[in-house]
Coordinates of C-alpha atoms in Angstrom, one line a residue:
Chain A
M142 CA 58.3 15.0 -61.1
F143 CA 57.3 18.9 -61.9
N144 CA 58.8 21.1 -59.2
F145 CA 57.2 24.7 -60.6
K146 CA 57.7 26.5 -57.3
G147 CA 61.5 25.0 -57.9
M148 CA 62.2 25.3 -61.5
A149 CA 60.8 29.1 -61.6
A150 CA 64.0 30.1 -58.6
A151 CA 66.3 27.9 -60.9
A152 CA 65.5 29.5 -64.0
L153 CA 66.2 33.2 -61.6
A154 CA 69.6 31.7 -59.9
I155 CA 71.3 31.7 -63.4
A156 CA 69.8 34.7 -65.0
L157 CA 70.7 36.6 -61.9
M158 CA 74.6 33.8 -62.5
S159 CA 74.6 35.7 -65.7
G160 CA 73.4 38.8 -64.9
S161 CA 76.0 39.4 -62.6
A162 CA 78.6 37.5 -65.2
L163 CA 78.3 39.8 -67.9
A164 CA 79.0 43.3 -65.1
D165 CA 80.9 41.7 -64.1
E166 CA 82.9 41.1 -66.6
W167 CA 82.1 43.9 -69.1
T168 CA 83.7 42.5 -72.2
K169 CA 81.2 44.0 -74.5
I170 CA 80.5 48.4 -73.9
R171 CA 77.9 51.0 -75.5
V172 CA 79.8 54.3 -75.4
G173 CA 77.0 57.1 -75.8
T174 CA 77.4 60.3 -76.5
E175 CA 76.8 63.5 -78.8
G176 CA 78.3 63.8 -81.8
A177 CA 78.1 67.7 -82.0
Y178 CA 81.3 69.0 -80.0
K179 CA 83.7 69.7 -81.9
P180 CA 86.7 69.3 -81.5
F181 CA 85.1 66.5 -78.7
N182 CA 82.5 64.0 -80.2
Y183 CA 81.8 65.3 -84.1
I184 CA 80.7 62.9 -87.3
D185 CA 82.7 63.3 -89.5
S186 CA 82.1 62.8 -93.0
D187 CA 82.0 59.9 -93.9
G188 CA 79.5 59.5 -90.6
K189 CA 81.7 59.0 -88.3
L190 CA 82.3 60.1 -84.5
Q191 CA 85.4 61.1 -83.9
G192 CA 87.0 63.4 -81.8
F193 CA 88.6 63.4 -78.8
D194 CA 86.0 62.0 -76.8
V195 CA 85.8 58.9 -78.8
E196 CA 89.2 58.3 -78.8
I197 CA 89.7 58.3 -75.2
A198 CA 87.3 55.7 -74.4
Q199 CA 88.3 53.1 -77.5
A200 CA 92.0 54.5 -75.6
L201 CA 90.1 53.1 -72.0
C202 CA 88.1 50.3 -74.8
D203 CA 91.4 48.3 -75.5
E204 CA 92.7 48.6 -72.1
M205 CA 90.2 47.0 -70.2
K206 CA 90.1 44.4 -73.0
A207 CA 86.4 45.4 -73.8
E208 CA 85.0 45.6 -77.3
C209 CA 83.2 48.9 -78.0
T210 CA 80.5 50.3 -79.8
F211 CA 79.3 53.6 -80.1
V212 CA 76.1 55.8 -80.2
A213 CA 75.2 58.9 -81.2
Q214 CA 72.7 60.4 -79.6
D215 CA 71.0 64.2 -79.2
W216 CA 72.2 65.5 -75.8
D217 CA 68.5 66.3 -74.5
G218 CA 68.2 62.6 -74.6
I219 CA 71.4 62.1 -72.8
I220 CA 70.8 60.4 -69.5
P221 CA 67.2 59.3 -70.4
A222 CA 68.5 57.7 -72.9
L223 CA 71.3 55.5 -70.8
L224 CA 68.6 55.2 -68.4
A225 CA 66.5 53.0 -70.5
K226 CA 69.9 50.6 -71.6
K227 CA 70.8 52.3 -74.7
Y228 CA 74.6 52.2 -74.4
D229 CA 76.5 52.3 -70.5
V230 CA 78.7 55.0 -70.5
I231 CA 77.7 58.3 -71.5
I232 CA 81.2 59.5 -72.4
A233 CA 80.2 63.2 -74.4
S234 CA 82.2 65.7 -72.5
M235 CA 79.9 65.9 -69.7
S236 CA 80.2 68.5 -67.0
I237 CA 79.7 67.0 -63.4
T238 CA 77.5 68.7 -61.6
E239 CA 75.1 68.2 -58.4
E240 CA 72.0 68.2 -60.4
R241 CA 73.0 65.3 -62.6
M242 CA 74.2 62.9 -59.7
K243 CA 71.0 63.1 -58.3
Q244 CA 70.1 60.7 -61.7
V245 CA 74.5 58.9 -62.6
D246 CA 77.0 58.4 -60.6
F247 CA 80.4 60.0 -62.9
T248 CA 83.5 58.9 -63.0
D249 CA 87.3 60.5 -61.7
K250 CA 86.9 63.2 -64.4
Y251 CA 88.6 62.6 -66.9
Y252 CA 89.9 66.3 -68.8
N253 CA 88.7 69.9 -67.1
T254 CA 89.6 72.6 -69.2
P255 CA 89.6 76.2 -67.1
A256 CA 88.7 79.7 -68.3
R257 CA 90.6 82.1 -70.3
F258 CA 89.5 85.7 -70.7
M259 CA 90.8 86.1 -74.5
A260 CA 91.4 90.6 -74.9
K261 CA 93.0 92.3 -78.3
K262 CA 96.2 91.6 -79.4
G263 CA 98.5 93.7 -78.3
G264 CA 99.3 93.8 -74.8
A265 CA 96.5 96.4 -72.7
I266 CA 95.3 93.6 -70.5
T267 CA 98.1 91.6 -69.0
D268 CA 96.5 91.9 -65.1
T269 CA 93.6 89.2 -65.0
S270 CA 92.9 88.9 -61.7
P271 CA 89.5 92.2 -60.2
A272 CA 92.2 95.0 -59.3
G273 CA 94.1 94.3 -62.8
L274 CA 90.2 95.1 -64.7
K275 CA 89.0 97.6 -62.7
G276 CA 86.6 99.6 -64.3
K277 CA 86.6 97.2 -68.2
V278 CA 83.6 96.3 -69.6
L279 CA 83.9 92.3 -69.7
G280 CA 81.6 89.9 -71.6
A281 CA 80.1 86.0 -71.2
Q282 CA 77.4 84.5 -72.4
S283 CA 74.6 84.4 -69.6
S284 CA 73.5 81.2 -67.6
T285 CA 76.7 79.8 -67.3
T286 CA 79.2 79.3 -65.2
H287 CA 81.5 82.0 -66.6
S288 CA 79.0 84.9 -66.0
S289 CA 78.5 83.7 -62.4
Y290 CA 82.1 83.8 -62.0
L291 CA 82.0 87.4 -63.4
E292 CA 79.2 88.9 -61.6
D293 CA 80.3 86.6 -58.3
N294 CA 84.0 88.2 -59.2
Y295 CA 84.5 91.4 -60.6
K296 CA 82.4 94.2 -59.2
D297 CA 83.4 96.8 -59.6
S298 CA 84.0 96.3 -63.7
E299 CA 80.9 96.2 -65.4
I300 CA 80.3 93.3 -66.9
K301 CA 78.1 92.3 -70.8
L302 CA 75.9 88.7 -71.1
Y303 CA 75.1 87.8 -74.4
A304 CA 72.9 85.5 -75.5
T305 CA 75.5 83.4 -77.2
Q306 CA 79.3 83.1 -77.6
D307 CA 79.9 84.5 -80.7
E308 CA 78.1 87.5 -80.0
A309 CA 80.4 88.0 -77.2
N310 CA 83.2 87.1 -79.7
A311 CA 81.6 90.5 -82.3
D312 CA 81.3 93.0 -79.4
L313 CA 85.2 92.6 -78.2
A314 CA 86.2 92.1 -81.8
A315 CA 84.6 95.6 -82.3
G316 CA 86.4 97.1 -78.5
R317 CA 82.6 97.6 -76.4
V318 CA 84.5 94.8 -74.6
D319 CA 87.6 95.1 -72.9
A320 CA 87.4 91.3 -72.1
V321 CA 85.7 88.0 -72.4
L322 CA 85.8 85.2 -70.3
A323 CA 84.6 81.8 -72.2
D324 CA 85.8 78.3 -71.5
S325 CA 89.7 77.9 -73.0
V326 CA 89.0 75.0 -75.6
V327 CA 86.2 76.3 -77.2
T328 CA 87.4 79.9 -77.7
L329 CA 90.1 78.0 -79.8
D330 CA 88.3 77.5 -83.8
W331 CA 86.9 81.0 -82.9
L332 CA 90.5 82.4 -81.9
G333 CA 92.0 80.4 -84.9
S334 CA 89.5 81.1 -87.9
D335 CA 89.6 85.3 -89.7
A336 CA 87.1 87.1 -87.8
G337 CA 88.7 86.6 -84.0
S338 CA 92.6 86.7 -85.2
C339 CA 92.2 90.2 -84.1
C340 CA 92.4 88.3 -80.2
E341 CA 94.1 86.1 -77.9
H342 CA 94.5 84.1 -74.6
I343 CA 95.2 86.9 -72.1
G344 CA 95.4 85.6 -68.2
E345 CA 95.4 82.4 -66.6
N346 CA 93.5 79.9 -66.4
Y347 CA 90.3 79.9 -63.5
N348 CA 88.3 76.7 -62.4
D349 CA 87.9 77.6 -59.5
E350 CA 85.4 73.5 -58.7
K351 CA 83.0 76.2 -56.3
W352 CA 81.8 77.8 -60.6
F353 CA 83.4 76.0 -62.9
G354 CA 82.4 72.5 -60.9
K355 CA 84.8 69.0 -61.0
G356 CA 85.5 69.0 -64.6
A357 CA 84.6 66.2 -67.5
G358 CA 82.8 62.4 -65.9
M359 CA 82.2 59.7 -67.6
A360 CA 78.1 58.7 -66.4
V361 CA 77.7 55.3 -65.5
R362 CA 73.5 53.9 -63.7
K363 CA 73.4 54.2 -60.8
E364 CA 73.4 50.5 -60.5
D365 CA 77.0 50.2 -62.5
T366 CA 79.6 50.2 -60.0
A367 CA 81.8 47.9 -61.3
L368 CA 81.8 49.6 -64.6
K369 CA 82.4 52.4 -63.4
D370 CA 85.0 51.4 -60.5
K371 CA 86.2 50.2 -64.1
L372 CA 86.3 53.4 -66.4
N373 CA 88.3 54.3 -63.6
V374 CA 91.2 52.0 -63.2
A375 CA 91.4 52.1 -67.2
L376 CA 92.0 56.3 -67.2
K377 CA 94.3 55.9 -64.5
A378 CA 96.5 53.9 -66.7
I379 CA 96.2 55.7 -69.3
L380 CA 96.7 58.9 -68.1
E381 CA 100.6 56.7 -66.8
N382 CA 101.6 54.9 -70.1
G383 CA 100.9 58.0 -71.3
K384 CA 97.9 57.1 -74.4
Y385 CA 96.3 60.1 -72.9
K386 CA 99.0 62.2 -73.2
E387 CA 99.8 61.0 -77.0
I388 CA 95.6 61.7 -77.4
N389 CA 95.8 64.6 -75.8
D390 CA 98.7 66.6 -78.1
K391 CA 97.1 65.7 -81.0
Y392 CA 93.8 67.7 -80.2
F393 CA 95.5 70.5 -78.0
P394 CA 99.1 72.4 -77.6
F395 CA 98.1 72.0 -74.4
P396 CA 96.9 69.8 -71.5
V397 CA 93.3 69.5 -70.4
Y398 CA 93.4 66.6 -67.8
Chain B
M283 CA -5.7 117.6 -62.1
S284 CA -6.7 115.0 -64.7
D285 CA -4.3 111.7 -63.7
T286 CA -3.7 111.7 -67.6
T287 CA -3.0 107.5 -67.5
A288 CA -6.2 106.6 -66.3
G289 CA -7.4 106.2 -69.6
M290 CA -4.1 104.2 -70.7
I291 CA -3.6 100.4 -70.8
A292 CA -1.3 98.9 -68.1
A293 CA 2.6 97.9 -69.0
R294 CA 2.0 94.8 -69.4
K295 CA 4.2 92.6 -67.4
P296 CA 7.2 90.9 -69.0
P297 CA 6.8 87.7 -70.1
P298 CA 9.0 84.3 -68.1
Q299 CA 12.4 84.7 -68.2
A300 CA 12.9 81.3 -70.4
R301 CA 14.9 78.7 -68.2
K302 CA 18.9 78.8 -69.6
R303 CA 19.1 74.7 -70.0
W304 CA 22.5 73.6 -69.5
G305 CA 23.7 73.2 -72.8
A306 CA 26.6 71.0 -74.0
A307 CA 27.9 75.0 -75.5
R308 CA 27.2 76.3 -71.6
I309 CA 28.8 73.8 -70.0
A310 CA 32.0 73.9 -72.8
G311 CA 32.1 77.4 -71.6
V312 CA 31.9 76.9 -67.8
G313 CA 34.4 74.5 -68.0
L314 CA 36.5 76.0 -70.3
C315 CA 36.2 79.6 -67.1
A316 CA 37.1 77.2 -64.5
I317 CA 39.7 76.3 -65.6
W318 CA 40.6 79.9 -66.2
V319 CA 39.8 80.9 -63.0
V320 CA 41.8 77.6 -61.6
L321 CA 45.0 78.1 -63.3
G322 CA 44.7 81.8 -62.5
I323 CA 44.0 80.8 -58.7
A324 CA 47.3 78.8 -59.1
L325 CA 49.4 82.1 -60.3
V326 CA 48.6 84.6 -57.5
A327 CA 49.2 80.6 -55.0
S328 CA 52.9 79.9 -56.8
L329 CA 53.9 83.6 -56.3
F330 CA 52.7 84.5 -52.7
S331 CA 54.4 80.0 -51.7
G332 CA 57.3 80.7 -54.0
Y333 CA 58.1 84.1 -52.6
D334 CA 62.3 84.0 -51.6
A335 CA 62.9 87.3 -49.8
D336 CA 66.0 86.9 -50.1
V337 CA 65.8 86.5 -54.3
F338 CA 63.7 89.5 -53.5
N339 CA 65.5 91.3 -51.8
R340 CA 68.7 91.5 -53.6
Y341 CA 67.5 91.2 -57.6
M342 CA 64.8 93.8 -57.1
P343 CA 66.7 97.0 -56.7
R344 CA 68.2 96.0 -60.4
M345 CA 65.4 95.3 -61.8
I346 CA 63.6 99.2 -60.2
E347 CA 67.1 100.1 -62.0
G348 CA 66.2 98.3 -65.0
L349 CA 63.1 99.7 -64.4
W350 CA 64.3 103.0 -64.9
V351 CA 66.7 102.9 -67.7
T352 CA 63.2 101.2 -69.4
A353 CA 61.3 104.1 -68.8
K354 CA 64.0 106.7 -70.0
L355 CA 64.3 105.0 -72.6
V356 CA 60.3 104.2 -74.4
V357 CA 60.0 108.2 -73.3
L358 CA 62.7 109.7 -75.3
S359 CA 62.6 107.8 -78.3
V360 CA 58.5 108.8 -78.2
S361 CA 59.1 111.7 -78.5
A362 CA 62.0 111.8 -80.3
G363 CA 59.9 110.0 -82.4
A364 CA 56.4 111.8 -83.0
V365 CA 58.5 114.1 -83.9
L366 CA 60.7 112.6 -85.9
A367 CA 57.5 111.3 -87.3
L368 CA 55.1 115.0 -87.5
F369 CA 57.8 115.8 -91.3
V370 CA 57.6 112.0 -92.0
A371 CA 54.1 112.6 -92.2
L372 CA 54.4 116.0 -93.6
A373 CA 56.5 114.4 -96.4
R374 CA 54.7 111.5 -97.0
M375 CA 51.7 113.9 -97.8
S376 CA 53.9 116.3 -99.7
D377 CA 52.7 116.6 -103.8
N378 CA 56.5 116.8 -104.3
W379 CA 56.4 112.8 -105.9
I380 CA 60.3 112.3 -104.5
V381 CA 60.1 113.5 -101.6
S382 CA 56.7 111.4 -100.7
K383 CA 58.2 108.2 -102.0
L384 CA 60.8 108.6 -99.4
A385 CA 59.1 109.1 -96.8
F386 CA 56.8 105.9 -97.9
V387 CA 60.3 103.7 -98.7
Y388 CA 61.3 105.0 -94.8
V389 CA 57.8 103.4 -93.2
Y390 CA 57.7 100.2 -95.2
A391 CA 61.2 99.1 -94.4
F392 CA 60.8 100.2 -90.3
R393 CA 56.7 99.0 -89.7
G394 CA 58.1 95.6 -92.4
T395 CA 61.0 94.5 -90.4
P396 CA 60.8 92.6 -86.0
L397 CA 62.5 95.2 -84.3
L398 CA 64.2 93.0 -82.6
G399 CA 66.3 92.7 -85.9
Q400 CA 66.1 96.1 -86.4
V401 CA 68.4 96.3 -82.6
F402 CA 70.3 93.2 -84.1
L403 CA 71.5 95.3 -87.5
L404 CA 72.6 99.1 -85.7
Y405 CA 74.4 97.2 -82.9
Y406 CA 76.3 94.1 -84.7
G407 CA 76.3 95.8 -88.1
A408 CA 77.7 99.2 -86.5
G409 CA 80.8 96.4 -84.8
Q410 CA 81.4 95.7 -88.0
F411 CA 82.5 98.7 -89.7
V412 CA 84.5 100.6 -86.1
D413 CA 86.7 101.7 -88.8
Y414 CA 84.8 103.6 -90.5
L415 CA 82.7 104.7 -88.0
E416 CA 85.9 105.7 -86.2
A417 CA 87.2 107.2 -88.6
A418 CA 83.2 108.9 -89.5
G419 CA 84.0 110.0 -85.7
V420 CA 80.6 109.1 -85.0
W421 CA 82.1 105.5 -82.9
W422 CA 81.4 106.9 -80.2
F423 CA 78.1 107.1 -79.9
F424 CA 77.3 103.3 -81.4
R425 CA 80.4 102.7 -79.0
E426 CA 77.8 102.1 -76.7
A427 CA 74.3 99.5 -77.0
Y428 CA 72.0 102.2 -74.8
N429 CA 73.2 104.6 -77.6
C430 CA 72.4 102.0 -80.5
V431 CA 69.3 101.2 -78.8
L432 CA 67.7 104.0 -78.3
L433 CA 68.2 105.0 -82.1
T434 CA 66.8 102.5 -83.7
F435 CA 63.6 102.7 -81.0
I436 CA 63.8 106.2 -82.7
L437 CA 63.2 105.7 -86.4
N438 CA 60.9 102.8 -85.6
T439 CA 58.4 104.6 -83.2
A440 CA 58.2 107.2 -85.7
A441 CA 57.6 104.7 -89.0
Y442 CA 54.7 104.1 -86.4
Q443 CA 53.2 107.2 -85.2
A444 CA 54.1 109.0 -89.5
E445 CA 51.2 107.1 -90.2
I446 CA 49.3 107.4 -87.6
F447 CA 49.8 111.2 -88.0
K448 CA 48.9 110.9 -91.7
T449 CA 46.1 109.9 -91.1
S450 CA 44.4 111.7 -88.7
I451 CA 45.4 115.1 -91.2
E452 CA 43.1 114.0 -93.7
S453 CA 40.9 112.3 -91.4
I454 CA 40.1 116.0 -90.9
P455 CA 37.3 117.2 -93.3
R456 CA 39.3 119.0 -96.9
G457 CA 36.0 122.0 -96.3
Q458 CA 39.2 123.4 -93.6
W459 CA 41.7 124.0 -95.5
E460 CA 39.1 126.1 -97.5
A461 CA 37.7 128.3 -94.8
A462 CA 41.1 129.1 -93.3
S463 CA 42.3 130.1 -96.3
S464 CA 38.7 132.0 -97.5
L465 CA 39.3 133.9 -94.1
G466 CA 43.7 134.7 -95.7
L467 CA 45.0 132.7 -93.1
H468 CA 48.4 131.2 -94.9
K469 CA 48.8 127.3 -94.9
A470 CA 50.9 126.4 -92.4
Q471 CA 49.6 128.8 -90.2
T472 CA 45.9 126.7 -91.3
F473 CA 47.7 123.6 -90.9
W474 CA 49.4 124.6 -86.8
K475 CA 46.8 125.5 -85.7
I476 CA 43.2 124.7 -87.3
I477 CA 44.8 121.0 -88.5
L478 CA 46.9 120.2 -86.2
P479 CA 44.4 120.6 -82.8
Q480 CA 41.6 118.4 -84.5
A481 CA 43.6 116.1 -85.9
L482 CA 45.8 114.9 -82.8
I483 CA 42.0 114.3 -80.9
T484 CA 41.3 111.6 -83.8
A485 CA 46.1 110.3 -83.6
L486 CA 45.5 110.1 -79.6
R487 CA 44.6 106.9 -79.6
P488 CA 46.8 104.9 -81.1
L489 CA 49.2 107.4 -79.7
G490 CA 48.7 105.5 -76.8
N491 CA 48.7 102.3 -78.2
E492 CA 51.7 103.1 -80.1
I493 CA 53.1 104.2 -77.0
I494 CA 51.6 101.2 -74.3
L495 CA 53.8 98.7 -78.0
M496 CA 56.8 100.6 -77.2
V497 CA 56.5 99.7 -72.9
K498 CA 56.6 96.3 -74.2
S499 CA 58.9 96.4 -77.2
S500 CA 60.9 98.0 -75.8
A501 CA 62.3 94.6 -74.0
V502 CA 64.7 93.9 -76.9
A503 CA 67.2 96.1 -75.8
S504 CA 67.9 93.4 -73.2
V505 CA 69.6 91.1 -75.5
V506 CA 72.0 93.8 -77.1
T507 CA 73.3 94.0 -72.9
V508 CA 71.9 96.7 -72.1
F509 CA 70.6 95.7 -68.5
D510 CA 66.2 96.8 -68.3
L511 CA 63.5 96.1 -66.7
M512 CA 63.9 93.0 -68.5
G513 CA 67.5 92.2 -68.9
A514 CA 67.9 92.0 -65.2
T515 CA 65.1 90.7 -64.8
K516 CA 67.1 88.1 -67.2
L517 CA 70.0 87.9 -65.1
A518 CA 67.8 87.0 -61.5
F519 CA 66.8 84.5 -62.9
S520 CA 69.8 82.4 -64.8
R521 CA 71.8 83.1 -60.8
T522 CA 68.8 81.9 -59.4
Y523 CA 66.0 79.6 -61.4
D524 CA 63.5 80.9 -59.5
F525 CA 60.9 82.0 -62.1
N526 CA 59.4 84.9 -59.5
V527 CA 62.0 87.0 -61.0
Y528 CA 59.4 86.5 -63.7
M529 CA 56.3 87.0 -62.5
W530 CA 58.0 89.9 -60.5
A531 CA 58.7 92.0 -64.5
A532 CA 55.3 91.0 -65.8
I533 CA 53.9 92.5 -62.8
I534 CA 55.5 95.9 -63.2
Y535 CA 55.2 95.8 -67.0
L536 CA 51.0 95.5 -66.7
M537 CA 50.8 98.3 -63.6
I538 CA 53.3 100.7 -66.5
V539 CA 49.9 99.5 -68.8
E540 CA 47.3 100.4 -66.3
T541 CA 49.2 103.6 -65.8
L542 CA 48.9 104.7 -69.3
R543 CA 45.9 103.6 -69.9
R544 CA 44.0 105.7 -66.7
V545 CA 46.2 108.6 -68.0
W546 CA 45.2 108.4 -71.4
A547 CA 41.1 107.9 -70.5
V548 CA 41.8 111.1 -68.5
L549 CA 44.1 113.3 -71.1
E550 CA 40.9 111.9 -73.8
R551 CA 37.9 113.1 -71.7
R552 CA 39.9 116.5 -71.1
L553 CA 40.3 117.5 -74.6
T554 CA 37.1 116.4 -76.1
R555 CA 35.1 118.5 -73.3
H556 CA 33.6 120.3 -76.9
L557 CA 32.0 117.4 -78.2
E558 CA 29.9 116.2 -75.8
R559 CA 26.6 116.7 -75.6

């Protein structure tokens, strides 16, 4: 006898089972990244994705015994493409912010690079506290966590805001500003160049969560809690077994976790 | 006295007004107008509904400070530019071809390139030559973004004003020069006392335009860290993500331009009294 309802129910059950089985195992994971944020993720001359994010992702996949494929996606569409299931997780130096948490879920942070002041070499400025920088001219890129931090905490300093980090750097080199607050890792490139040879990092690291967020996390769809948990476990494992440190040391002269 | 209209034919009634029909063009026109009216109402409504007293109290004082910076920039650059422009205009009309070509190249360069590019070039360009400028003892001037912007604005507006002066001076008929000469006035006297006052009447309108353009162009100062009205507005926006601050800034700019427009209307009426019939 042909029982349509029964057939449909059975088909649905099979579909659900296979779906949940796949979700529980996660043996194949597609990783989305940007490929334009050196040294964290970039495309090398052979057209391959490289960088800190990519190597961390690979280490996590090895740890989870999962087969990973990488997808490069423009920054603007990186969350919509995740929601459209073009890949399963974003590992692209994405900061964990309240606004993004409305759309996606984040794993624990996998790195958090602090902000740091840059100033001219020669040690004219050593104290980067608000009292130490009183009356000085400070610079930052506008609309960033760094500019907000300066505005809120350095009220006795003159603050100059620039459209791009490059312009702030140029004015630091020219001596129009005394110190610039920016991401400590992103500015390493400039400090290592000819133009940036005038200057160096000074003072302590700044990573107050109120201004700078919780660091970079991996983003997954809200329903994929199993994948999120798995990634968190694997992250903990590579942090403990030294794999994370190995990758860290390959890219940066200081710990970024 | 007899009625002079008695023998005249009575005036005919005007033809009845043609009834306007609802053609495609009229429907499209009314439709477009309706869209604009709706957009305008929505804009004003959002201004009121989105009003945040907290944001207003925190950032309006900074925007007013920025307004003063803008006002200073415009007044200083337009007036200093006018003085420079007069000499450039004279140089443009000079019989010495080297002088006139030099003036032409100056005007050509400043009118032919964007103000934003000029500001960037002077500000970040000066930053590249710190050592030379320090040796020359002028780095203190170029160190300040405000000075760099002011200098660029003066040079830029002088180029435009020079063209205005040149055309309005040339619009005064040659006969005036000849008449003055026949009265025994020498050239400089003729220029300052006869030609220039008349030329300035012609120049008044385009000069008003130039000032209004300068008020709006001065927003360029904000890209090199000067907190003018636009700079203060950008700062407020980056902290609040409240787009109403841009509306407030637009209203302030509008008020400045409207004030200038009215002042100019009064000036023109006053200066052209003798031409009224």
